mmCIF file of C-alpha atoms in Angstrom:
data_model
loop_
_atom_site.group_PDB
_atom_site.id
_atom_site.type_symbol
_atom_site.label_atom_id
_atom_site.label_comp_id
_atom_site.label_asym_id
_atom_site.label_seq_id
_atom_site.Cartn_x
_atom_site.Cartn_y
_atom_site.Cartn_z
ATOM 1 C CA MET B 1 -16.106 -14.714 -28.830
ATOM 2 C CA GLY B 2 -19.751 -15.207 -29.243
ATOM 3 C CA ASP B 3 -19.726 -17.355 -25.959
ATOM 4 C CA ILE B 4 -19.432 -14.262 -24.005
ATOM 5 C CA LYS B 5 -22.684 -12.855 -23.005
ATOM 6 C CA LYS B 6 -22.169 -10.979 -19.731
ATOM 7 C CA VAL B 7 -19.007 -9.469 -18.581
ATOM 8 C CA VAL B 8 -18.447 -7.769 -15.346
ATOM 9 C CA LEU B 9 -15.967 -4.985 -15.636
ATOM 10 C CA ALA B 10 -13.687 -3.547 -12.764
ATOM 11 C CA TYR B 11 -14.751 0.086 -13.418
ATOM 12 C CA SER B 12 -12.858 3.114 -11.866
ATOM 13 C CA GLY B 13 -14.232 5.791 -14.687
ATOM 14 C CA GLY B 14 -10.722 6.714 -15.501
ATOM 15 C CA LEU B 15 -9.209 6.657 -19.010
ATOM 16 C CA ASP B 16 -8.863 2.773 -19.455
ATOM 17 C CA THR B 17 -12.093 1.472 -18.052
ATOM 18 C CA SER B 18 -13.879 4.445 -19.872
ATOM 19 C CA ILE B 19 -13.023 3.383 -23.235
ATOM 20 C CA ILE B 20 -13.451 -0.566 -22.262
ATOM 21 C CA ILE B 21 -17.087 -0.627 -22.134
ATOM 22 C CA PRO B 22 -17.712 0.478 -25.656
ATOM 23 C CA TRP B 23 -14.787 -1.883 -26.667
ATOM 24 C CA LEU B 24 -16.189 -4.734 -25.159
ATOM 25 C CA LYS B 25 -19.431 -4.278 -26.713
ATOM 26 C CA GLU B 26 -17.771 -3.813 -30.281
ATOM 27 C CA ASN B 27 -15.584 -6.832 -29.822
ATOM 28 C CA TYR B 28 -17.638 -9.308 -27.840
ATOM 29 C CA ASP B 29 -20.864 -9.370 -29.868
ATOM 30 C CA ASN B 30 -22.850 -6.421 -28.138
ATOM 31 C CA CYS B 31 -22.288 -8.504 -24.667
ATOM 32 C CA GLU B 32 -23.918 -7.126 -21.459
ATOM 33 C CA VAL B 33 -21.596 -5.233 -19.500
ATOM 34 C CA ILE B 34 -21.980 -4.738 -15.543
ATOM 35 C CA ALA B 35 -19.627 -1.992 -14.077
ATOM 36 C CA VAL B 36 -18.267 -2.520 -10.560
ATOM 37 C CA SER B 37 -16.412 0.156 -8.475
ATOM 38 C CA GLY B 38 -14.877 -0.928 -5.366
ATOM 39 C CA ASP B 39 -15.063 2.125 -2.994
ATOM 40 C CA VAL B 40 -11.886 2.058 -1.186
ATOM 41 C CA GLY B 41 -11.605 5.761 -0.608
ATOM 42 C CA GLN B 42 -11.533 7.312 -3.963
ATOM 43 C CA GLY B 43 -13.886 10.162 -2.746
ATOM 44 C CA THR B 44 -15.039 12.208 -5.489
ATOM 45 C CA GLU B 45 -13.824 9.957 -8.336
ATOM 46 C CA LEU B 46 -16.988 8.384 -7.612
ATOM 47 C CA ASP B 47 -19.174 11.050 -8.472
ATOM 48 C CA GLY B 48 -21.075 10.732 -11.440
ATOM 49 C CA LEU B 49 -19.914 7.457 -12.484
ATOM 50 C CA GLU B 50 -23.301 5.600 -12.553
ATOM 51 C CA GLU B 51 -24.625 8.141 -15.480
ATOM 52 C CA LYS B 52 -21.260 7.902 -17.105
ATOM 53 C CA ALA B 53 -21.141 3.990 -17.038
ATOM 54 C CA LYS B 54 -24.734 3.875 -18.604
ATOM 55 C CA LYS B 55 -24.185 6.300 -21.071
ATOM 56 C CA THR B 56 -21.187 4.538 -22.528
ATOM 57 C CA GLY B 57 -23.142 1.069 -22.673
ATOM 58 C CA ALA B 58 -23.166 -0.687 -19.303
ATOM 59 C CA SER B 59 -26.485 -2.097 -17.864
ATOM 60 C CA LYS B 60 -25.693 -1.101 -14.365
ATOM 61 C CA LEU B 61 -23.131 0.035 -11.972
ATOM 62 C CA TYR B 62 -22.244 -1.370 -8.346
ATOM 63 C CA ILE B 63 -20.345 0.849 -6.188
ATOM 64 C CA GLU B 64 -19.585 -1.205 -3.379
ATOM 65 C CA ASP B 65 -18.153 0.537 -0.031
ATOM 66 C CA LEU B 66 -15.189 -1.556 0.919
ATOM 67 C CA ASN B 67 -13.456 1.091 3.138
ATOM 68 C CA LYS B 68 -13.756 -0.613 6.511
ATOM 69 C CA GLU B 69 -12.916 -3.931 5.488
ATOM 70 C CA PHE B 70 -10.130 -2.732 3.368
ATOM 71 C CA ILE B 71 -8.581 -0.628 6.428
ATOM 72 C CA GLU B 72 -9.249 -3.648 8.955
ATOM 73 C CA ASP B 73 -8.426 -6.717 6.832
ATOM 74 C CA TYR B 74 -5.796 -5.569 4.558
ATOM 75 C CA VAL B 75 -4.075 -2.233 5.385
ATOM 76 C CA PHE B 76 -3.712 -2.924 9.301
ATOM 77 C CA PRO B 77 -2.432 -6.477 8.905
ATOM 78 C CA THR B 78 0.403 -5.265 6.425
ATOM 79 C CA VAL B 79 1.046 -2.243 8.768
ATOM 80 C CA LYS B 80 1.291 -4.642 11.812
ATOM 81 C CA ALA B 81 3.886 -6.685 9.722
ATOM 82 C CA GLY B 82 5.868 -3.902 9.029
ATOM 83 C CA ALA B 83 5.909 -4.661 5.346
ATOM 84 C CA VAL B 84 7.526 -1.965 3.084
ATOM 85 C CA TYR B 85 8.400 -2.702 -0.564
ATOM 86 C CA GLU B 86 11.994 -1.712 -1.327
ATOM 87 C CA ASN B 87 12.207 0.475 1.594
ATOM 88 C CA LYS B 88 9.823 3.181 0.466
ATOM 89 C CA TYR B 89 6.670 1.874 -0.912
ATOM 90 C CA LEU B 90 3.659 1.559 1.706
ATOM 91 C CA LEU B 91 1.697 -0.595 -0.937
ATOM 92 C CA GLY B 92 -1.235 1.562 -1.248
ATOM 93 C CA THR B 93 -2.353 -0.008 -4.815
ATOM 94 C CA SER B 94 -0.758 -3.285 -3.950
ATOM 95 C CA PHE B 95 -3.463 -4.467 -1.130
ATOM 96 C CA ALA B 96 -6.359 -2.550 -2.673
ATOM 97 C CA ARG B 97 -6.333 -4.936 -5.543
ATOM 98 C CA PRO B 98 -7.359 -8.155 -3.622
ATOM 99 C CA ILE B 99 -10.168 -6.978 -1.936
ATOM 100 C CA ILE B 100 -11.706 -5.403 -5.265
ATOM 101 C CA ALA B 101 -11.154 -8.428 -7.016
ATOM 102 C CA LYS B 102 -12.764 -10.604 -4.377
ATOM 103 C CA ARG B 103 -15.556 -8.546 -4.732
ATOM 104 C CA LEU B 104 -15.694 -8.724 -8.586
ATOM 105 C CA VAL B 105 -15.960 -12.444 -8.097
ATOM 106 C CA GLU B 106 -18.660 -12.179 -5.923
ATOM 107 C CA ILE B 107 -20.802 -10.107 -8.118
ATOM 108 C CA ALA B 108 -20.034 -11.863 -11.389
ATOM 109 C CA VAL B 109 -21.131 -15.076 -9.684
ATOM 110 C CA ALA B 110 -24.304 -13.621 -8.540
ATOM 111 C CA GLU B 111 -24.952 -11.992 -11.818
ATOM 112 C CA GLY B 112 -24.023 -15.407 -13.796
ATOM 113 C CA ALA B 113 -21.281 -13.608 -15.915
ATOM 114 C CA ASP B 114 -19.115 -15.455 -18.351
ATOM 115 C CA ALA B 115 -16.058 -13.340 -17.581
ATOM 116 C CA ILE B 116 -14.525 -10.754 -15.506
ATOM 117 C CA CYS B 117 -12.420 -7.964 -17.318
ATOM 118 C CA HIS B 118 -9.851 -5.281 -16.109
ATOM 119 C CA GLY B 119 -8.378 -2.410 -17.619
ATOM 120 C CA CYS B 120 -4.899 -3.285 -16.308
ATOM 121 C CA THR B 121 -1.907 -2.789 -18.822
ATOM 122 C CA GLY B 122 0.278 -5.688 -20.089
ATOM 123 C CA LYS B 123 3.358 -3.850 -18.551
ATOM 124 C CA GLY B 124 1.930 -3.415 -14.822
ATOM 125 C CA ASN B 125 1.639 -5.298 -11.662
ATOM 126 C CA ASP B 126 -2.106 -4.651 -11.236
ATOM 127 C CA GLN B 127 -3.115 -7.440 -13.850
ATOM 128 C CA VAL B 128 -1.282 -9.789 -11.941
ATOM 129 C CA ARG B 129 -2.964 -8.916 -8.641
ATOM 130 C CA PHE B 130 -6.212 -8.951 -9.977
ATOM 131 C CA GLU B 131 -6.186 -12.147 -11.827
ATOM 132 C CA LEU B 132 -4.433 -13.892 -9.065
ATOM 133 C CA ALA B 133 -7.290 -13.018 -6.652
ATOM 134 C CA ILE B 134 -9.902 -14.270 -9.182
ATOM 135 C CA LYS B 135 -8.019 -17.358 -9.861
ATOM 136 C CA ALA B 136 -8.431 -18.048 -5.864
ATOM 137 C CA PHE B 137 -12.378 -17.687 -5.771
ATOM 138 C CA ALA B 138 -13.231 -18.344 -9.277
ATOM 139 C CA PRO B 139 -10.481 -20.800 -10.883
ATOM 140 C CA ASP B 140 -12.606 -21.222 -14.066
ATOM 141 C CA MET B 141 -13.835 -17.784 -14.886
ATOM 142 C CA LYS B 142 -12.651 -16.400 -18.143
ATOM 143 C CA ILE B 143 -10.572 -13.067 -17.834
ATOM 144 C CA ILE B 144 -10.785 -10.508 -20.396
ATOM 145 C CA ALA B 145 -7.883 -8.198 -20.074
ATOM 146 C CA PRO B 146 -7.915 -5.633 -23.200
ATOM 147 C CA TRP B 147 -4.468 -4.122 -23.145
ATOM 148 C CA ARG B 148 -3.317 -7.820 -24.336
ATOM 149 C CA GLU B 149 -5.741 -7.704 -27.216
ATOM 150 C CA TRP B 150 -6.580 -4.119 -28.710
ATOM 151 C CA ASP B 151 -4.452 -2.239 -31.246
ATOM 152 C CA LEU B 152 -4.401 0.723 -28.754
ATOM 153 C CA LYS B 153 -0.636 1.286 -27.994
ATOM 154 C CA SER B 154 -0.776 4.253 -25.762
ATOM 155 C CA ARG B 155 -2.712 6.634 -23.526
ATOM 156 C CA ASP B 156 -2.729 9.314 -26.213
ATOM 157 C CA GLU B 157 -4.391 6.607 -28.741
ATOM 158 C CA GLU B 158 -7.038 5.888 -25.520
ATOM 159 C CA ILE B 159 -7.785 9.722 -25.301
ATOM 160 C CA ALA B 160 -8.316 9.662 -29.318
ATOM 161 C CA TYR B 161 -10.556 6.513 -29.259
ATOM 162 C CA ALA B 162 -12.716 8.217 -26.364
ATOM 163 C CA GLU B 163 -12.900 11.336 -28.476
ATOM 164 C CA ALA B 164 -14.022 9.529 -31.284
ATOM 165 C CA HIS B 165 -16.809 7.695 -28.983
ATOM 166 C CA ASN B 166 -17.841 10.790 -27.515
ATOM 167 C CA ILE B 167 -16.574 9.566 -23.915
ATOM 168 C CA PRO B 168 -16.360 12.583 -21.453
ATOM 169 C CA LEU B 169 -12.668 12.413 -19.603
ATOM 170 C CA LYS B 170 -11.562 14.510 -16.765
ATOM 171 C CA ILE B 171 -7.835 14.751 -18.168
ATOM 172 C CA THR B 172 -6.201 15.862 -21.161
ATOM 173 C CA ARG B 173 -3.016 14.957 -23.144
ATOM 174 C CA GLU B 174 -1.156 17.489 -20.729
ATOM 175 C CA THR B 175 -2.703 16.343 -17.301
ATOM 176 C CA ASN B 176 -2.487 12.603 -18.303
ATOM 177 C CA TYR B 177 -0.411 10.999 -15.259
ATOM 178 C CA SER B 178 -1.563 7.726 -14.573
ATOM 179 C CA LYS B 179 -3.122 7.638 -11.095
ATOM 180 C CA ASP B 180 -4.321 5.441 -8.477
ATOM 181 C CA LYS B 181 -6.060 6.920 -5.351
ATOM 182 C CA ASN B 182 -7.709 5.140 -2.417
ATOM 183 C CA ILE B 183 -8.054 5.808 1.249
ATOM 184 C CA TRP B 184 -4.542 5.076 2.084
ATOM 185 C CA HIS B 185 -2.494 6.997 -0.906
ATOM 186 C CA ILE B 186 -2.362 8.279 -4.270
ATOM 187 C CA SER B 187 0.208 7.316 -6.832
ATOM 188 C CA HIS B 188 1.431 9.427 -9.722
ATOM 189 C CA GLU B 189 3.056 8.015 -12.988
ATOM 190 C CA GLY B 190 3.792 8.951 -16.422
ATOM 191 C CA LEU B 191 4.366 12.062 -18.518
ATOM 192 C CA ASP B 192 7.569 14.180 -17.193
ATOM 193 C CA LEU B 193 7.862 11.455 -14.224
ATOM 194 C CA GLU B 194 8.941 8.622 -16.803
ATOM 195 C CA ASP B 195 12.598 10.342 -16.633
ATOM 196 C CA PRO B 196 13.977 9.503 -13.257
ATOM 197 C CA ALA B 197 16.275 13.094 -14.212
ATOM 198 C CA ASN B 198 13.260 15.068 -13.775
ATOM 199 C CA GLU B 199 12.461 16.593 -10.379
ATOM 200 C CA PRO B 200 8.767 16.191 -9.420
ATOM 201 C CA MET B 201 6.433 19.226 -9.676
ATOM 202 C CA TYR B 202 5.373 19.285 -6.051
ATOM 203 C CA ASP B 203 4.418 22.792 -5.980
ATOM 204 C CA LYS B 204 2.694 22.756 -9.338
ATOM 205 C CA GLU B 205 -0.915 23.295 -8.552
ATOM 206 C CA GLY B 206 -2.972 20.246 -8.789
ATOM 207 C CA PHE B 207 -0.134 17.697 -8.469
ATOM 208 C CA LEU B 208 -0.037 16.732 -4.793
ATOM 209 C CA GLU B 209 -3.635 15.763 -3.656
ATOM 210 C CA LEU B 210 -3.529 14.730 -0.134
ATOM 211 C CA GLY B 211 -0.949 17.172 1.119
ATOM 212 C CA VAL B 212 1.581 19.972 0.436
ATOM 213 C CA SER B 213 5.164 19.894 -0.223
ATOM 214 C CA PRO B 214 7.422 20.275 2.971
ATOM 215 C CA GLU B 215 8.668 23.637 1.712
ATOM 216 C CA GLN B 216 4.749 24.951 1.756
ATOM 217 C CA ALA B 217 4.136 23.271 5.419
ATOM 218 C CA PRO B 218 3.656 25.395 8.342
ATOM 219 C CA ASP B 219 6.578 26.666 10.093
ATOM 220 C CA LYS B 220 5.177 25.443 13.394
ATOM 221 C CA PRO B 221 5.031 21.851 14.296
ATOM 222 C CA THR B 222 2.109 19.679 15.017
ATOM 223 C CA TYR B 223 2.316 17.151 17.962
ATOM 224 C CA VAL B 224 0.050 13.910 17.664
ATOM 225 C CA THR B 225 -0.159 10.791 20.031
ATOM 226 C CA ILE B 226 -1.523 7.522 18.438
ATOM 227 C CA HIS B 227 -2.790 4.837 20.847
ATOM 228 C CA PHE B 228 -2.317 1.094 19.863
ATOM 229 C CA GLU B 229 -4.007 -2.085 21.160
ATOM 230 C CA LYS B 230 -2.184 -5.153 20.048
ATOM 231 C CA GLY B 231 -0.723 -3.724 17.009
ATOM 232 C CA ILE B 232 -3.891 -1.865 15.832
ATOM 233 C CA PRO B 233 -4.396 2.121 16.171
ATOM 234 C CA THR B 234 -7.315 2.767 18.022
ATOM 235 C CA ALA B 235 -7.271 6.531 19.145
ATOM 236 C CA ILE B 236 -5.908 9.938 18.305
ATOM 237 C CA ASP B 237 -4.722 12.445 21.028
ATOM 238 C CA GLY B 238 -6.860 10.418 23.140
ATOM 239 C CA VAL B 239 -9.906 10.375 20.897
ATOM 240 C CA GLU B 240 -11.310 6.845 19.971
ATOM 241 C CA MET B 241 -12.071 6.517 16.365
ATOM 242 C CA GLY B 242 -13.140 3.800 13.983
ATOM 243 C CA SER B 243 -10.228 2.405 11.582
ATOM 244 C CA VAL B 244 -11.604 4.760 8.423
ATOM 245 C CA GLU B 245 -11.932 7.815 10.757
ATOM 246 C CA LEU B 246 -8.610 7.363 12.151
ATOM 247 C CA VAL B 247 -6.823 7.029 8.522
ATOM 248 C CA LYS B 248 -8.649 10.058 7.499
ATOM 249 C CA LYS B 249 -7.562 12.218 10.361
ATOM 250 C CA LEU B 250 -4.176 11.095 10.331
ATOM 251 C CA ASN B 251 -4.055 11.836 6.482
ATOM 252 C CA GLU B 252 -5.069 15.276 7.110
ATOM 253 C CA LEU B 253 -2.486 15.823 9.800
ATOM 254 C CA GLY B 254 0.210 14.203 7.646
ATOM 255 C CA GLY B 255 -0.768 16.061 4.163
ATOM 256 C CA ALA B 256 -0.773 19.126 6.044
ATOM 257 C CA ASN B 257 2.790 18.805 7.336
ATOM 258 C CA GLY B 258 4.167 17.380 4.276
ATOM 259 C CA ILE B 259 4.461 14.045 5.256
ATOM 260 C CA GLY B 260 4.889 10.673 3.300
ATOM 261 C CA ILE B 261 5.896 11.914 -0.204
ATOM 262 C CA VAL B 262 8.111 9.260 -2.041
ATOM 263 C CA ASP B 263 9.773 9.606 -5.253
ATOM 264 C CA LEU B 264 10.679 5.971 -5.957
ATOM 265 C CA VAL B 265 12.116 3.897 -9.085
ATOM 266 C CA GLU B 266 10.989 0.432 -8.164
ATOM 267 C CA ASN B 267 11.233 -3.005 -9.529
ATOM 268 C CA ARG B 268 8.010 -4.234 -11.079
ATOM 269 C CA LEU B 269 7.149 -7.943 -10.729
ATOM 270 C CA VAL B 270 7.122 -7.970 -14.620
ATOM 271 C CA GLY B 271 10.772 -7.094 -14.531
ATOM 272 C CA MET B 272 11.137 -3.501 -15.518
ATOM 273 C CA LYS B 273 11.912 -0.773 -13.343
ATOM 274 C CA SER B 274 9.370 2.042 -13.129
ATOM 275 C CA ARG B 275 9.326 5.647 -11.606
ATOM 276 C CA GLY B 276 6.494 6.991 -9.494
ATOM 277 C CA VAL B 277 5.629 9.520 -6.783
ATOM 278 C CA TYR B 278 3.588 8.313 -3.698
ATOM 279 C CA GLU B 279 1.535 10.319 -1.422
ATOM 280 C CA THR B 280 0.825 8.237 1.808
ATOM 281 C CA PRO B 281 0.816 10.944 4.647
ATOM 282 C CA GLY B 282 -1.406 8.867 7.117
ATOM 283 C CA GLY B 283 0.290 5.573 6.504
ATOM 284 C CA THR B 284 3.421 7.085 6.837
ATOM 285 C CA ILE B 285 2.630 8.231 10.336
ATOM 286 C CA LEU B 286 1.405 4.885 11.299
ATOM 287 C CA TYR B 287 4.172 2.843 10.059
ATOM 288 C CA TYR B 288 6.494 4.865 12.037
ATOM 289 C CA ALA B 289 4.469 4.885 15.351
ATOM 290 C CA HIS B 290 4.027 1.190 15.072
ATOM 291 C CA ASN B 291 7.569 0.550 14.792
ATOM 292 C CA LYS B 292 8.260 2.965 17.537
ATOM 293 C CA LEU B 293 6.060 1.028 20.005
ATOM 294 C CA GLU B 294 7.348 -2.309 18.723
ATOM 295 C CA GLU B 295 11.103 -0.896 19.857
ATOM 296 C CA LEU B 296 9.954 -0.793 23.110
ATOM 297 C CA THR B 297 7.603 -4.025 23.699
ATOM 298 C CA LEU B 298 9.319 -6.762 21.537
ATOM 299 C CA ASP B 299 12.294 -8.755 22.582
ATOM 300 C CA ARG B 300 15.388 -8.475 20.389
ATOM 301 C CA ASP B 301 15.041 -11.795 18.708
ATOM 302 C CA THR B 302 11.501 -11.328 17.760
ATOM 303 C CA TYR B 303 11.965 -7.810 16.707
ATOM 304 C CA HIS B 304 15.207 -8.930 14.373
ATOM 305 C CA TYR B 305 13.275 -11.831 13.001
ATOM 306 C CA LYS B 306 9.986 -9.895 12.343
ATOM 307 C CA GLN B 307 11.969 -7.517 10.144
ATOM 308 C CA ASN B 308 12.945 -10.662 7.874
ATOM 309 C CA VAL B 309 9.146 -11.623 7.689
ATOM 310 C CA ALA B 310 8.391 -8.107 6.810
ATOM 311 C CA LEU B 311 10.233 -8.262 3.541
ATOM 312 C CA ARG B 312 8.796 -11.312 2.357
ATOM 313 C CA PHE B 313 5.237 -10.021 3.488
ATOM 314 C CA ALA B 314 5.821 -7.046 1.369
ATOM 315 C CA GLU B 315 6.852 -8.889 -1.638
ATOM 316 C CA LEU B 316 3.441 -11.072 -1.329
ATOM 317 C CA VAL B 317 1.458 -8.250 -1.449
ATOM 318 C CA TYR B 318 3.422 -6.315 -4.139
ATOM 319 C CA PHE B 319 3.292 -9.474 -6.013
ATOM 320 C CA GLY B 320 -0.556 -10.099 -5.632
ATOM 321 C CA GLN B 321 -0.414 -12.825 -3.365
ATOM 322 C CA TRP B 322 -2.431 -12.017 -0.942
ATOM 323 C CA TYR B 323 -4.559 -15.163 -1.140
ATOM 324 C CA THR B 324 -2.138 -17.689 -0.611
ATOM 325 C CA PRO B 325 -1.175 -20.094 2.312
ATOM 326 C CA LEU B 326 2.117 -18.302 2.961
ATOM 327 C CA ARG B 327 0.758 -14.369 3.688
ATOM 328 C CA LYS B 328 -1.938 -16.242 5.890
ATOM 329 C CA ALA B 329 0.971 -18.176 7.847
ATOM 330 C CA LEU B 330 2.829 -15.115 7.870
ATOM 331 C CA SER B 331 -0.197 -13.049 9.029
ATOM 332 C CA ALA B 332 -0.696 -15.580 11.963
ATOM 333 C CA PHE B 333 2.865 -15.158 13.125
ATOM 334 C CA VAL B 334 2.701 -11.506 12.877
ATOM 335 C CA ASP B 335 -0.548 -11.334 14.950
ATOM 336 C CA SER B 336 1.033 -13.566 17.606
ATOM 337 C CA THR B 337 3.896 -10.957 17.933
ATOM 338 C CA GLN B 338 1.413 -8.344 18.671
ATOM 339 C CA GLU B 339 0.084 -9.458 21.909
ATOM 340 C CA GLN B 340 1.983 -6.808 23.755
ATOM 341 C CA VAL B 341 2.234 -3.819 21.459
ATOM 342 C CA THR B 342 -0.128 -1.728 23.212
ATOM 343 C CA GLY B 343 0.705 1.772 24.291
ATOM 344 C CA ASP B 344 1.184 5.659 23.279
ATOM 345 C CA VAL B 345 3.406 6.764 20.602
ATOM 346 C CA LYS B 346 3.614 10.805 20.616
ATOM 347 C CA LEU B 347 5.417 12.183 17.267
ATOM 348 C CA LYS B 348 5.842 15.799 16.209
ATOM 349 C CA LEU B 349 5.245 16.352 12.531
ATOM 350 C CA TYR B 350 7.413 19.181 10.789
ATOM 351 C CA LYS B 351 7.932 20.229 7.094
ATOM 352 C CA GLY B 352 7.918 16.393 5.755
ATOM 353 C CA ASN B 353 9.660 14.886 9.040
ATOM 354 C CA ILE B 354 8.447 12.787 11.868
ATOM 355 C CA ILE B 355 10.340 13.328 15.067
ATOM 356 C CA ASP B 356 9.993 11.125 18.127
ATOM 357 C CA ALA B 357 8.632 12.869 21.017
ATOM 358 C CA GLY B 358 8.086 10.056 23.501
ATOM 359 C CA VAL B 359 6.616 6.527 23.738
ATOM 360 C CA THR B 360 4.806 4.632 26.797
ATOM 361 C CA SER B 361 3.236 1.181 27.180
ATOM 362 C CA PRO B 362 2.395 -0.961 30.153
ATOM 363 C CA PHE B 363 4.233 -3.663 28.420
ATOM 364 C CA SER B 364 7.559 -1.920 28.051
ATOM 365 C CA LEU B 365 10.614 -3.810 28.058
ATOM 366 C CA TYR B 366 13.029 -0.998 28.760
ATOM 367 C CA ASP B 367 14.262 -0.928 32.287
ATOM 368 C CA GLU B 368 15.897 2.274 33.482
ATOM 369 C CA ASP B 369 17.233 0.615 36.555
ATOM 370 C CA ILE B 370 19.477 -1.740 34.120
ATOM 371 C CA ALA B 371 20.188 0.814 31.383
ATOM 372 C CA THR B 372 21.335 3.674 33.477
ATOM 373 C CA PHE B 373 24.692 5.099 33.472
ATOM 374 C CA ASP B 374 24.384 5.854 36.899
ATOM 375 C CA GLU B 375 25.297 3.463 40.002
ATOM 376 C CA ASP B 376 22.959 0.820 40.213
ATOM 377 C CA GLN B 377 22.555 -2.470 42.201
ATOM 378 C CA VAL B 378 21.197 -4.676 39.423
ATOM 379 C CA TYR B 379 24.125 -5.325 37.050
ATOM 380 C CA ASP B 380 27.314 -6.503 37.637
ATOM 381 C CA GLN B 381 29.533 -5.189 35.083
ATOM 382 C CA LYS B 382 32.202 -8.125 35.903
ATOM 383 C CA ASP B 383 29.872 -10.382 34.566
ATOM 384 C CA SER B 384 30.392 -9.339 31.114
ATOM 385 C CA ALA B 385 34.221 -10.634 30.996
ATOM 386 C CA GLY B 386 32.811 -14.248 31.221
ATOM 387 C CA PHE B 387 30.044 -13.714 28.451
ATOM 388 C CA ILE B 388 32.596 -12.191 25.970
ATOM 389 C CA ASN B 389 34.825 -15.135 26.656
ATOM 390 C CA LEU B 390 32.268 -17.390 25.799
ATOM 391 C CA PHE B 391 30.838 -15.531 22.984
ATOM 392 C CA GLY B 392 34.315 -14.870 21.356
ATOM 393 C CA LEU B 393 35.373 -18.362 21.824
ATOM 394 C CA PRO B 394 34.850 -19.446 18.262
ATOM 395 C CA ILE B 395 36.940 -16.558 16.910
ATOM 396 C CA LYS B 396 39.869 -17.160 19.597
ATOM 397 C CA VAL B 397 40.117 -20.857 18.348
ATOM 398 C CA GLN B 398 40.255 -19.762 14.687
ATOM 399 C CA GLY B 399 42.891 -16.915 15.442
ATOM 400 C CA LYS B 400 44.874 -19.543 17.357
ATOM 401 C CA LYS B 401 44.571 -21.805 14.204
ATOM 402 C CA GLY B 402 45.859 -19.293 12.322
ATOM 403 C CA PHE B 403 42.588 -18.362 10.230
ATOM 404 C CA ARG B 404 43.023 -15.454 7.871
ATOM 405 C CA PHE B 405 40.387 -12.815 8.513
ATOM 406 C CA GLU B 406 41.163 -10.460 6.073
#
């Protein structure tokens, strides 16, 4: 291990990365450790990180503001695709890893580092997401993953290591949920959540961080109107906003109304199932509103085919394959479908529910004159007979030939 003189560490200040700094210095010949925190909206979690990182042995700490780039170059393209993993997960951790890893590489190259280190476990998805991104931008960079090397077997043992090295932690063994927070969401895993039979303690003080449970939400609904331009949200209730401000505002509205709480047993990339609770209040509203606008503005064939693309897009993001030719190509397809996804979506938020309250677009494909149940002059209902005869011709032929349909 003597060839490692300088390591760039993906540093959050959480349990794993807090103990990794002294562990690296103990096991890699007192190498220099440069900590890097990608700010994707962790908020107060970044407070005091520089002092903590240096006290535990880091030579310096970079805190990189990636919020705008994260929302505009990773989140919004995924929302436009309608990509949702296994019908529930809005990919909050998944698309945050590639942008952080890319910045890690940039700093590692600038600093002349010999290796990049991350604190992801050998059971999780994040190790794949970080390392695939690193391979994309620094194919020959050495990667250190302590969870695949050290003798620590559990989070309890990590806490004991921290206590032995006088490393301050914000958690205890009783509050030791594994969490990941950014501007888009927060995830909760571990402790009582490891048993899917246990109901999450939504009303327990301190469990939910981005909002309240539906039971605690106001008895009066909240109305919100979101404006989109070519699939991108640009305004709330007529007020134009930047991307970061807009997501934060929707988080406030959604969180206050108990929106976006998901309990999911998901299939990890490494092959196991895991159970987690996700809070994604603003993101849930955006996905719903964007899909509502597409209902009005996309033709049937494009809308249906795009649903197939969304499934594959979600897998690519979840599997850490953001920096791949296929993801890039699918994004190009998605962008081409968004040319007329412009308009306003009005929604009613009420106790965890999102209820349609109206949608308009200058590119609406809905024609009331054609769709009406009243008398019209544009649709001859007799035409449907010939259409059905042609559309059903293969079935008719099979029936005449004695094909058994049951």
